[in-house]
Short mmCIF file of C-alpha atoms in Angstrom, two decimals:
data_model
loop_
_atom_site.label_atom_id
_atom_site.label_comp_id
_atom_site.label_asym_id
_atom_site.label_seq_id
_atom_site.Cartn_x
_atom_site.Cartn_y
_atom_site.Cartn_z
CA UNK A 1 -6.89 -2.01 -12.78
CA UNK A 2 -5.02 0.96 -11.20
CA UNK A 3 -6.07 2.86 -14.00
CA UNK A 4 -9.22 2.18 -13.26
CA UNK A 5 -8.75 2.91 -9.33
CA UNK A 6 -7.70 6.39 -9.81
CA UNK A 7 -10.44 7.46 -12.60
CA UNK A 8 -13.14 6.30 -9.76
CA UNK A 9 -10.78 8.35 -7.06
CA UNK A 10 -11.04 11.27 -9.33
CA UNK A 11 -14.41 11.18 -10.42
CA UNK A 12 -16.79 10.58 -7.52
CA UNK A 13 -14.98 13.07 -5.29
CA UNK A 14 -15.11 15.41 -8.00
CA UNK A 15 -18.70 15.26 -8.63
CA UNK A 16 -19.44 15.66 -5.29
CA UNK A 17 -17.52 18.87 -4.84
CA UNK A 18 -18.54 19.90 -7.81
CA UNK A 19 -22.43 19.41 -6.90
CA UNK A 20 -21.68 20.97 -3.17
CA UNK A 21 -20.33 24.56 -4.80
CA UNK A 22 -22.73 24.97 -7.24
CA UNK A 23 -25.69 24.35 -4.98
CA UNK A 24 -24.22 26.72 -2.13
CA UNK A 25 -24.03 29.43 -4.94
CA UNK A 26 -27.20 27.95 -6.23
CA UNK A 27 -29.01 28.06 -3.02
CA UNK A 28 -26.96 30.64 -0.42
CA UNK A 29 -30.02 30.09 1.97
CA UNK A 30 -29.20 26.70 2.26
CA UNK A 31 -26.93 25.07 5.22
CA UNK A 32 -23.59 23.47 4.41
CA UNK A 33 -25.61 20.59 5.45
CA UNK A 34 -28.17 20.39 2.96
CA UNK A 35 -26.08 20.87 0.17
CA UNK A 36 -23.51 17.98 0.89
CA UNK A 37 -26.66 15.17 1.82
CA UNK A 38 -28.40 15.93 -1.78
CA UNK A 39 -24.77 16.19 -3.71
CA UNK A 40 -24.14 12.62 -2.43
CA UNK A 41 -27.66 12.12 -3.74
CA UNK A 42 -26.37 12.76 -7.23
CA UNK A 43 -23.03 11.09 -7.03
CA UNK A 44 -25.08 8.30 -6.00
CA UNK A 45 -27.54 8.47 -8.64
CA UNK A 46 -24.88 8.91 -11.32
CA UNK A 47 -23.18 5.87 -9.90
CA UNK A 48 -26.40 3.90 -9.74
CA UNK A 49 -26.62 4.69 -13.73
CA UNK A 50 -23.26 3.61 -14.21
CA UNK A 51 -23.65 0.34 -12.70
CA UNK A 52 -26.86 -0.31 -14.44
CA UNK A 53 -25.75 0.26 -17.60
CA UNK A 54 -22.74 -1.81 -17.49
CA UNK A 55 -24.75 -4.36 -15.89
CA UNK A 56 -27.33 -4.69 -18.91
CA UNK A 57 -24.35 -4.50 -21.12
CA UNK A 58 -23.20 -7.51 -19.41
CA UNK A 59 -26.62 -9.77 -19.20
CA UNK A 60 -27.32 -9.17 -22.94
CA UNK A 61 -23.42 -9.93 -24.05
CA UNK A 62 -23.23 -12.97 -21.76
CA UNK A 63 -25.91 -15.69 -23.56
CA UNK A 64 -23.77 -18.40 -21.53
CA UNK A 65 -24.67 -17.20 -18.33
CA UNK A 66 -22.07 -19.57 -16.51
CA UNK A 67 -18.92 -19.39 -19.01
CA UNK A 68 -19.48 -16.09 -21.17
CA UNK A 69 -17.00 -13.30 -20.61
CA UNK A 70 -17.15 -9.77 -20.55
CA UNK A 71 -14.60 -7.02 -19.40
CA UNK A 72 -16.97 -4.74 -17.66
CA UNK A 73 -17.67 -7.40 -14.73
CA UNK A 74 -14.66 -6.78 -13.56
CA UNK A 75 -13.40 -3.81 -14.46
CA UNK A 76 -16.60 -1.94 -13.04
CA UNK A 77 -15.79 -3.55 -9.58
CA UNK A 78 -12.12 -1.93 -10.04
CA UNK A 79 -14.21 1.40 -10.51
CA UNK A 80 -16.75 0.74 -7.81
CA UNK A 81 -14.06 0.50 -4.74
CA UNK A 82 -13.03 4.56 -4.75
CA UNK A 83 -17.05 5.18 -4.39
CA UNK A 84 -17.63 2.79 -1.47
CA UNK A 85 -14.66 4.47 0.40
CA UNK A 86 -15.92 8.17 -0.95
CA UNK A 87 -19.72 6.93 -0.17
CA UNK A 88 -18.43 6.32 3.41
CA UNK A 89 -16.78 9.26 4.18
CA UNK A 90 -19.40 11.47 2.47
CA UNK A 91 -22.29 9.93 5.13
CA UNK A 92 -19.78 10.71 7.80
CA UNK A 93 -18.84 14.44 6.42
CA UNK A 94 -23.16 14.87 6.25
CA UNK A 95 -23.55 13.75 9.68
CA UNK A 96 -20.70 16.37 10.53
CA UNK A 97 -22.98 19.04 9.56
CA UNK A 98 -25.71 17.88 10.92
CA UNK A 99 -24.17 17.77 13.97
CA UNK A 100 -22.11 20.78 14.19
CA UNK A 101 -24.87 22.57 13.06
CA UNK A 102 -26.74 22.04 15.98
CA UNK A 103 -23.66 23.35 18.11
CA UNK A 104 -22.32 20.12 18.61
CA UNK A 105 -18.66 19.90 18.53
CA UNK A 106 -17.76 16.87 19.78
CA UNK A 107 -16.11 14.42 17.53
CA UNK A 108 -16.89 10.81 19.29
CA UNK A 109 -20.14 12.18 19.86
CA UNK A 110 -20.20 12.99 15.89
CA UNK A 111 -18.73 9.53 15.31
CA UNK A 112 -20.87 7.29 17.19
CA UNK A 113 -24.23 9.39 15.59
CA UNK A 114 -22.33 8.28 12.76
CA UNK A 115 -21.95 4.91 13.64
CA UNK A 116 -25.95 4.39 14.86
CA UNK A 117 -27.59 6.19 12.27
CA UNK A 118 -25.56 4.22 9.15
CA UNK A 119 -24.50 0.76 10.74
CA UNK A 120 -26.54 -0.87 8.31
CA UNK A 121 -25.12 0.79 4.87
CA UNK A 122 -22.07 0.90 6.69
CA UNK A 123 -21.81 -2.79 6.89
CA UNK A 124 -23.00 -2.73 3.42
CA UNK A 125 -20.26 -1.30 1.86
CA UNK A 126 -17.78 -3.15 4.09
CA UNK A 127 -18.89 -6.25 3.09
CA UNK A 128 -18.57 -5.38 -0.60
CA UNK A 129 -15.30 -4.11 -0.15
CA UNK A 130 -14.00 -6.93 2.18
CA UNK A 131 -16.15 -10.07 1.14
CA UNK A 132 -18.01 -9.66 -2.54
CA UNK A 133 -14.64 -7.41 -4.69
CA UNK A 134 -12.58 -10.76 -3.69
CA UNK A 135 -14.97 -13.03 -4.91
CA UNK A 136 -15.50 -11.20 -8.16
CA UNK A 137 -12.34 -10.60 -8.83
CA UNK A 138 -10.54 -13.50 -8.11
CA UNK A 139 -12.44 -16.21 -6.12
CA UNK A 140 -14.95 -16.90 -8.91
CA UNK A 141 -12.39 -17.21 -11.77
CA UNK A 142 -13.34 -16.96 -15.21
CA UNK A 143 -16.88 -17.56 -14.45
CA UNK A 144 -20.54 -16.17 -13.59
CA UNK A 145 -19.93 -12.73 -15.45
CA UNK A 146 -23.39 -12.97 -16.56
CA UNK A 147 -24.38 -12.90 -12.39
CA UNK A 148 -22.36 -9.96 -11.40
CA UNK A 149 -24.06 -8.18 -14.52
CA UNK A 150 -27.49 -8.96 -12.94
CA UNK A 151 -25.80 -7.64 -9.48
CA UNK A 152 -24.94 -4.48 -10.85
CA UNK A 153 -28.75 -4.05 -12.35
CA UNK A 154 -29.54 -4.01 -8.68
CA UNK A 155 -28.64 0.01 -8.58
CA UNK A 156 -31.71 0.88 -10.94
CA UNK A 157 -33.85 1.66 -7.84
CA UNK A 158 -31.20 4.21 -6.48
CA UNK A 159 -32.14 7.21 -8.07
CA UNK A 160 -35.73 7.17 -7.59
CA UNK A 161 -34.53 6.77 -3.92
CA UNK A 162 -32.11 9.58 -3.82
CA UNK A 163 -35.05 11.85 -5.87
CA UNK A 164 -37.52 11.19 -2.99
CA UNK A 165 -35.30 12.55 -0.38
CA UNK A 166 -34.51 15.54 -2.56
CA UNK A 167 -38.04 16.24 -2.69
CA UNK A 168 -38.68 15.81 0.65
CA UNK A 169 -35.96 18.52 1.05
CA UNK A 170 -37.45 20.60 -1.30
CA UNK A 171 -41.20 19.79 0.96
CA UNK A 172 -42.69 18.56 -2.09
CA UNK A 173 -44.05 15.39 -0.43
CA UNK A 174 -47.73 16.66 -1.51
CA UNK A 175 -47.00 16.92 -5.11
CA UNK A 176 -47.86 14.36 -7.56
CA UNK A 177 -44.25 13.69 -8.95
CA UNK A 178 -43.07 12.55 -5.12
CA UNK A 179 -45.94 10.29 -5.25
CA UNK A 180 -45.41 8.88 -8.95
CA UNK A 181 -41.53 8.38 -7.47
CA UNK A 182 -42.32 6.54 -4.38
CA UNK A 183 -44.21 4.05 -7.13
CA UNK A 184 -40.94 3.73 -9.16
CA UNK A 185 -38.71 3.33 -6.45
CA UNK A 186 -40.94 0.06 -5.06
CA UNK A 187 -41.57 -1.21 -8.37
CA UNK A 188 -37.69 -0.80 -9.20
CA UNK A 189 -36.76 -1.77 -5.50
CA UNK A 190 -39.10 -4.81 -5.83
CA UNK A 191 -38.05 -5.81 -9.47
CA UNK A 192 -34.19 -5.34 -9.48
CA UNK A 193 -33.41 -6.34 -5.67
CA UNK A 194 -35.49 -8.86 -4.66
CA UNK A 195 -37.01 -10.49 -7.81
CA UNK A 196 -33.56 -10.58 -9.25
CA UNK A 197 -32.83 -13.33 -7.37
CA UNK A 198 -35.04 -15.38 -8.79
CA UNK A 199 -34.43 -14.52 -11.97
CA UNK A 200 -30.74 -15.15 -11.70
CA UNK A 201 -31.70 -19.19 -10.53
CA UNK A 202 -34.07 -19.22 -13.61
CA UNK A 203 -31.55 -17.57 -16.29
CA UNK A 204 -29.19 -20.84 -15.00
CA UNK A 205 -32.04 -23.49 -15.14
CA UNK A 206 -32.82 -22.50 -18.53
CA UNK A 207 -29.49 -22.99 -20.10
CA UNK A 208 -29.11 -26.36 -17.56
CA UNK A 209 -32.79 -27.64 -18.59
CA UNK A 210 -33.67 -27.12 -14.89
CA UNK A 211 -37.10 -25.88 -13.52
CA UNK A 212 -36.67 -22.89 -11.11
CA UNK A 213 -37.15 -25.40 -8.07
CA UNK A 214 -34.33 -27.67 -9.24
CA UNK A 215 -31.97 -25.03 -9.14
CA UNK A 216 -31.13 -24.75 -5.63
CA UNK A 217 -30.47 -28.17 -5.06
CA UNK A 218 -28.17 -28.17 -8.32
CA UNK A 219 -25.51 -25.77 -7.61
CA UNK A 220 -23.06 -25.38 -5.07
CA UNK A 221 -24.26 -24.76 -1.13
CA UNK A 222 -22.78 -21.75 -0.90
CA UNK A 223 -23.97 -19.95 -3.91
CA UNK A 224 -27.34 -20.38 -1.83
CA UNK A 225 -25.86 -18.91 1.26
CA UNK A 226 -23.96 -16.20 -0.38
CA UNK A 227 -27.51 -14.88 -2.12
CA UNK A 228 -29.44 -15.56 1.32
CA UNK A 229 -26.57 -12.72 2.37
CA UNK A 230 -27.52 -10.47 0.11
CA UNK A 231 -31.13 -10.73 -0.23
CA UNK A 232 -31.59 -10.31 3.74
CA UNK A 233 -30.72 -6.75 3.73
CA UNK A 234 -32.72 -5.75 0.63
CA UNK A 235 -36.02 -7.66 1.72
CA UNK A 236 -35.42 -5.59 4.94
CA UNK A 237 -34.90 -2.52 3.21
CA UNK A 238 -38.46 -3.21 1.12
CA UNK A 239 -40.37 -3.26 4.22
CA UNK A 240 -39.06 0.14 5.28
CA UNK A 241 -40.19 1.54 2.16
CA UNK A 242 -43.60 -0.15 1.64
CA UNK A 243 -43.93 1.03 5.41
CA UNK A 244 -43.13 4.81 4.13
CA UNK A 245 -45.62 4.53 1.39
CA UNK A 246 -48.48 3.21 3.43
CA UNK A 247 -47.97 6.26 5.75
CA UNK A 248 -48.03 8.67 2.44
CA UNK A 249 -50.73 6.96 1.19
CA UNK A 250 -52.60 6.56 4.65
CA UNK A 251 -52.03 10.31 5.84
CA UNK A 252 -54.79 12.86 4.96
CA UNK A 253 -53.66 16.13 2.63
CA UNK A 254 -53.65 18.49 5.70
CA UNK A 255 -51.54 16.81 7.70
CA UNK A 256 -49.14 15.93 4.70
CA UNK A 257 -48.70 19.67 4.18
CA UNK A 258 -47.54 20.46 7.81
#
Protein backbone atom coordinates (compact mmCIF):
# COMPACT_ATOMS: atom_id res chain seq x y z
CA UNK A 1 0.00 0.00 0.00
CA UNK A 2 2.48 2.79 0.94
CA UNK A 3 4.53 1.60 -1.69
CA UNK A 4 2.05 2.09 -3.83
CA UNK A 5 1.13 5.72 -2.35
CA UNK A 6 4.43 7.16 -3.03
CA UNK A 7 4.97 5.65 -6.76
CA UNK A 8 1.48 7.58 -7.58
CA UNK A 9 3.04 10.77 -5.46
CA UNK A 10 6.02 10.51 -7.66
CA UNK A 11 4.66 9.83 -10.86
CA UNK A 12 1.71 12.09 -11.61
CA UNK A 13 3.51 15.17 -10.31
CA UNK A 14 6.33 14.22 -12.31
CA UNK A 15 4.60 13.90 -15.50
CA UNK A 16 3.05 16.96 -15.13
CA UNK A 17 6.22 18.95 -14.64
CA UNK A 18 7.72 17.13 -16.95
CA UNK A 19 4.93 17.93 -19.73
CA UNK A 20 4.84 21.83 -18.42
CA UNK A 21 8.88 22.34 -19.30
CA UNK A 22 8.97 20.73 -22.34
CA UNK A 23 5.97 22.50 -23.81
CA UNK A 24 7.25 26.06 -22.52
CA UNK A 25 10.55 25.20 -24.44
CA UNK A 26 8.35 23.57 -26.97
CA UNK A 27 6.09 26.44 -27.43
CA UNK A 28 7.93 29.87 -25.83
CA UNK A 29 4.88 31.79 -27.36
CA UNK A 30 2.71 30.10 -25.20
CA UNK A 31 1.42 31.47 -21.59
CA UNK A 32 2.37 29.65 -18.40
CA UNK A 33 -1.25 29.09 -18.59
CA UNK A 34 -1.66 27.12 -21.54
CA UNK A 35 1.00 24.89 -20.94
CA UNK A 36 -0.07 23.70 -17.35
CA UNK A 37 -4.19 23.17 -18.56
CA UNK A 38 -2.99 20.74 -21.59
CA UNK A 39 -0.05 18.99 -19.29
CA UNK A 40 -2.88 18.03 -16.88
CA UNK A 41 -4.53 16.95 -20.11
CA UNK A 42 -1.87 14.31 -20.50
CA UNK A 43 -1.42 13.29 -16.93
CA UNK A 44 -4.99 12.77 -17.18
CA UNK A 45 -5.02 10.86 -20.25
CA UNK A 46 -2.13 8.67 -19.11
CA UNK A 47 -4.07 8.03 -15.95
CA UNK A 48 -7.28 7.35 -17.83
CA UNK A 49 -5.08 4.48 -19.72
CA UNK A 50 -3.89 3.22 -16.61
CA UNK A 51 -7.15 2.70 -15.10
CA UNK A 52 -8.56 1.16 -18.16
CA UNK A 53 -6.19 -1.24 -18.55
CA UNK A 54 -6.16 -2.53 -15.14
CA UNK A 55 -9.77 -2.45 -15.25
CA UNK A 56 -10.07 -4.94 -18.35
CA UNK A 57 -7.40 -6.90 -16.68
CA UNK A 58 -9.74 -7.23 -13.89
CA UNK A 59 -13.28 -8.03 -15.81
CA UNK A 60 -11.59 -10.75 -17.94
CA UNK A 61 -9.61 -12.40 -14.73
CA UNK A 62 -12.72 -12.19 -12.54
CA UNK A 63 -15.34 -14.97 -14.34
CA UNK A 64 -17.07 -14.94 -10.73
CA UNK A 65 -18.06 -11.56 -10.85
CA UNK A 66 -19.20 -11.55 -7.07
CA UNK A 67 -16.33 -13.78 -5.35
CA UNK A 68 -13.28 -13.72 -7.90
CA UNK A 69 -10.18 -11.92 -6.74
CA UNK A 70 -7.70 -9.91 -8.26
CA UNK A 71 -4.85 -7.65 -6.81
CA UNK A 72 -5.19 -4.75 -9.13
CA UNK A 73 -8.77 -3.73 -7.62
CA UNK A 74 -7.24 -2.65 -4.92
CA UNK A 75 -4.02 -1.87 -5.37
CA UNK A 76 -4.95 0.60 -8.33
CA UNK A 77 -7.20 2.52 -5.79
CA UNK A 78 -3.88 2.74 -3.50
CA UNK A 79 -2.34 4.35 -6.77
CA UNK A 80 -5.34 6.42 -7.72
CA UNK A 81 -5.43 8.63 -4.27
CA UNK A 82 -1.91 10.78 -5.05
CA UNK A 83 -3.74 11.74 -8.57
CA UNK A 84 -7.05 12.90 -7.07
CA UNK A 85 -5.07 15.14 -4.59
CA UNK A 86 -2.45 16.15 -7.61
CA UNK A 87 -5.68 16.43 -10.06
CA UNK A 88 -7.01 18.97 -7.47
CA UNK A 89 -4.33 21.09 -6.99
CA UNK A 90 -3.35 21.10 -10.69
CA UNK A 91 -7.16 22.69 -11.59
CA UNK A 92 -6.42 25.13 -8.85
CA UNK A 93 -2.59 25.96 -10.04
CA UNK A 94 -4.49 26.40 -13.93
CA UNK A 95 -7.00 28.67 -12.61
CA UNK A 96 -3.95 30.59 -10.95
CA UNK A 97 -2.78 31.44 -14.31
CA UNK A 98 -5.66 32.15 -15.67
CA UNK A 99 -6.24 34.50 -13.26
CA UNK A 100 -3.06 36.17 -12.66
CA UNK A 101 -2.72 36.44 -16.10
CA UNK A 102 -5.35 38.73 -16.45
CA UNK A 103 -3.69 40.97 -13.63
CA UNK A 104 -5.57 39.50 -11.02
CA UNK A 105 -3.77 39.02 -7.86
CA UNK A 106 -6.06 38.32 -5.45
CA UNK A 107 -6.00 34.97 -3.85
CA UNK A 108 -9.80 34.50 -2.44
CA UNK A 109 -10.77 35.99 -5.53
CA UNK A 110 -8.49 33.15 -7.30
CA UNK A 111 -9.99 30.64 -4.87
CA UNK A 112 -13.57 31.14 -5.12
CA UNK A 113 -13.11 31.23 -9.37
CA UNK A 114 -11.70 28.12 -8.30
CA UNK A 115 -14.33 26.96 -6.31
CA UNK A 116 -17.35 28.01 -9.06
CA UNK A 117 -15.77 26.99 -12.08
CA UNK A 118 -14.79 23.15 -10.66
CA UNK A 119 -17.45 22.48 -7.80
CA UNK A 120 -18.67 19.72 -9.72
CA UNK A 121 -15.21 17.67 -10.40
CA UNK A 122 -14.32 18.99 -7.23
CA UNK A 123 -16.96 17.10 -5.45
CA UNK A 124 -16.04 14.35 -7.69
CA UNK A 125 -12.87 13.62 -6.49
CA UNK A 126 -13.89 14.26 -2.87
CA UNK A 127 -16.30 11.80 -2.90
CA UNK A 128 -13.90 9.20 -4.28
CA UNK A 129 -11.43 10.01 -1.86
CA UNK A 130 -13.83 10.28 1.19
CA UNK A 131 -16.81 7.86 0.27
CA UNK A 132 -15.88 5.18 -2.76
CA UNK A 133 -11.53 4.36 -1.56
CA UNK A 134 -13.33 3.19 1.88
CA UNK A 135 -15.72 1.11 0.35
CA UNK A 136 -13.25 -0.53 -1.97
CA UNK A 137 -10.86 -1.02 0.23
CA UNK A 138 -12.34 -2.16 3.17
CA UNK A 139 -16.18 -1.85 3.35
CA UNK A 140 -16.80 -4.35 0.53
CA UNK A 141 -14.44 -7.09 1.82
CA UNK A 142 -13.26 -9.74 -0.28
CA UNK A 143 -15.90 -9.15 -2.77
CA UNK A 144 -17.18 -7.38 -6.12
CA UNK A 145 -13.54 -7.08 -7.65
CA UNK A 146 -15.06 -7.86 -10.86
CA UNK A 147 -17.34 -4.28 -10.27
CA UNK A 148 -14.56 -2.00 -9.41
CA UNK A 149 -12.80 -3.47 -12.65
CA UNK A 150 -15.86 -2.31 -14.69
CA UNK A 151 -15.50 1.16 -12.57
CA UNK A 152 -12.15 1.69 -13.60
CA UNK A 153 -13.19 0.98 -17.52
CA UNK A 154 -15.17 4.12 -16.93
CA UNK A 155 -11.80 6.34 -17.75
CA UNK A 156 -11.76 5.11 -21.52
CA UNK A 157 -13.66 8.28 -22.57
CA UNK A 158 -10.99 10.60 -20.87
CA UNK A 159 -8.61 11.01 -23.44
CA UNK A 160 -10.74 11.67 -26.29
CA UNK A 161 -11.99 14.41 -23.83
CA UNK A 162 -8.70 15.84 -22.88
CA UNK A 163 -7.70 15.63 -27.00
CA UNK A 164 -10.74 17.86 -27.82
CA UNK A 165 -9.71 20.60 -25.58
CA UNK A 166 -6.16 20.37 -26.88
CA UNK A 167 -7.45 20.93 -30.18
CA UNK A 168 -9.56 23.52 -29.39
CA UNK A 169 -6.32 25.13 -28.04
CA UNK A 170 -4.55 24.43 -30.96
CA UNK A 171 -8.10 26.17 -33.01
CA UNK A 172 -8.46 23.08 -34.85
CA UNK A 173 -12.22 22.82 -34.14
CA UNK A 174 -12.76 22.92 -38.14
CA UNK A 175 -10.62 20.01 -38.89
CA UNK A 176 -11.89 16.64 -39.44
CA UNK A 177 -9.87 14.82 -36.60
CA UNK A 178 -11.74 17.28 -33.81
CA UNK A 179 -14.85 16.16 -35.37
CA UNK A 180 -14.00 12.27 -35.65
CA UNK A 181 -12.96 12.91 -31.64
CA UNK A 182 -16.06 14.53 -30.49
CA UNK A 183 -17.68 11.02 -32.05
CA UNK A 184 -15.31 8.89 -29.86
CA UNK A 185 -15.61 10.75 -26.87
CA UNK A 186 -19.77 10.28 -26.95
CA UNK A 187 -19.60 6.88 -28.12
CA UNK A 188 -16.89 6.11 -25.29
CA UNK A 189 -18.72 8.57 -22.83
CA UNK A 190 -22.04 6.81 -23.70
CA UNK A 191 -20.63 3.15 -23.68
CA UNK A 192 -18.25 3.10 -20.60
CA UNK A 193 -20.22 5.64 -18.21
CA UNK A 194 -23.60 5.27 -18.60
CA UNK A 195 -24.22 1.87 -20.33
CA UNK A 196 -21.84 0.35 -17.88
CA UNK A 197 -24.29 0.33 -15.49
CA UNK A 198 -26.33 -1.80 -17.04
CA UNK A 199 -24.00 -4.01 -17.97
CA UNK A 200 -22.63 -4.44 -14.51
CA UNK A 201 -26.60 -5.60 -13.28
CA UNK A 202 -26.54 -8.00 -16.34
CA UNK A 203 -22.84 -9.51 -15.82
CA UNK A 204 -24.55 -10.43 -12.05
CA UNK A 205 -27.93 -11.78 -13.45
CA UNK A 206 -26.14 -13.98 -15.69
CA UNK A 207 -24.06 -15.83 -13.22
CA UNK A 208 -27.42 -15.61 -10.66
CA UNK A 209 -29.86 -16.87 -13.62
CA UNK A 210 -31.54 -13.44 -13.27
CA UNK A 211 -33.03 -11.35 -16.20
CA UNK A 212 -31.67 -7.73 -16.20
CA UNK A 213 -35.08 -6.55 -14.53
CA UNK A 214 -34.74 -9.00 -11.64
CA UNK A 215 -31.61 -7.65 -10.67
CA UNK A 216 -32.49 -4.64 -8.85
CA UNK A 217 -34.89 -6.11 -6.71
CA UNK A 218 -32.27 -9.00 -5.90
CA UNK A 219 -29.41 -7.30 -4.38
CA UNK A 220 -28.94 -5.17 -1.57
CA UNK A 221 -30.83 -1.46 -1.46
CA UNK A 222 -27.95 0.27 -1.34
CA UNK A 223 -25.95 -1.15 -4.12
CA UNK A 224 -28.94 0.61 -6.08
CA UNK A 225 -28.43 3.87 -4.34
CA UNK A 226 -24.74 3.85 -4.40
CA UNK A 227 -24.89 3.41 -8.54
CA UNK A 228 -27.90 6.05 -8.70
CA UNK A 229 -24.76 8.26 -7.05
CA UNK A 230 -22.64 7.70 -9.55
CA UNK A 231 -24.58 7.56 -12.62
CA UNK A 232 -26.25 11.13 -11.79
CA UNK A 233 -23.18 13.01 -12.49
CA UNK A 234 -22.15 11.15 -15.67
CA UNK A 235 -25.76 11.27 -17.31
CA UNK A 236 -25.33 15.04 -16.51
CA UNK A 237 -22.06 15.25 -17.91
CA UNK A 238 -23.54 13.41 -21.38
CA UNK A 239 -25.92 16.11 -21.89
CA UNK A 240 -23.21 18.76 -21.78
CA UNK A 241 -21.43 17.03 -24.39
CA UNK A 242 -24.24 15.95 -26.78
CA UNK A 243 -25.18 19.75 -26.22
CA UNK A 244 -21.44 20.70 -27.51
CA UNK A 245 -21.78 18.48 -30.46
CA UNK A 246 -25.12 19.67 -31.63
CA UNK A 247 -23.63 23.24 -31.62
CA UNK A 248 -20.47 21.82 -33.81
CA UNK A 249 -22.60 20.06 -35.83
CA UNK A 250 -25.38 22.86 -36.04
CA UNK A 251 -22.86 25.87 -36.66
CA UNK A 252 -22.07 26.77 -40.33
CA UNK A 253 -18.07 26.54 -41.51
CA UNK A 254 -17.67 30.39 -41.37
CA UNK A 255 -18.66 30.96 -38.21
CA UNK A 256 -16.73 27.79 -36.88
CA UNK A 257 -13.54 29.38 -38.19
CA UNK A 258 -13.93 32.74 -36.27
Amino acid sequence: MLLTLAWGSLFFPGLFVLCTRWLRRARPEWTYHDCVMISTRVVSSAQAVLATGSGIVIIHTCRNVVSDRHWLAREYVWFLIPYMVYDTYAMYLSEWYRTTEQNCRYSLTIFRNFLSKNRLMITHHVVILLVLVPVTQRLRGDLGDFFVGCIFTAELSTPFVSLGRVLIKLKQQHTLLYKVNGILTLTTFLSCRILLFPFMYWSYGQQQRLSLLQVPFRIPFYCNVANAFLIAPQIYWFSLLCKKAARLFDTPPAEKDG
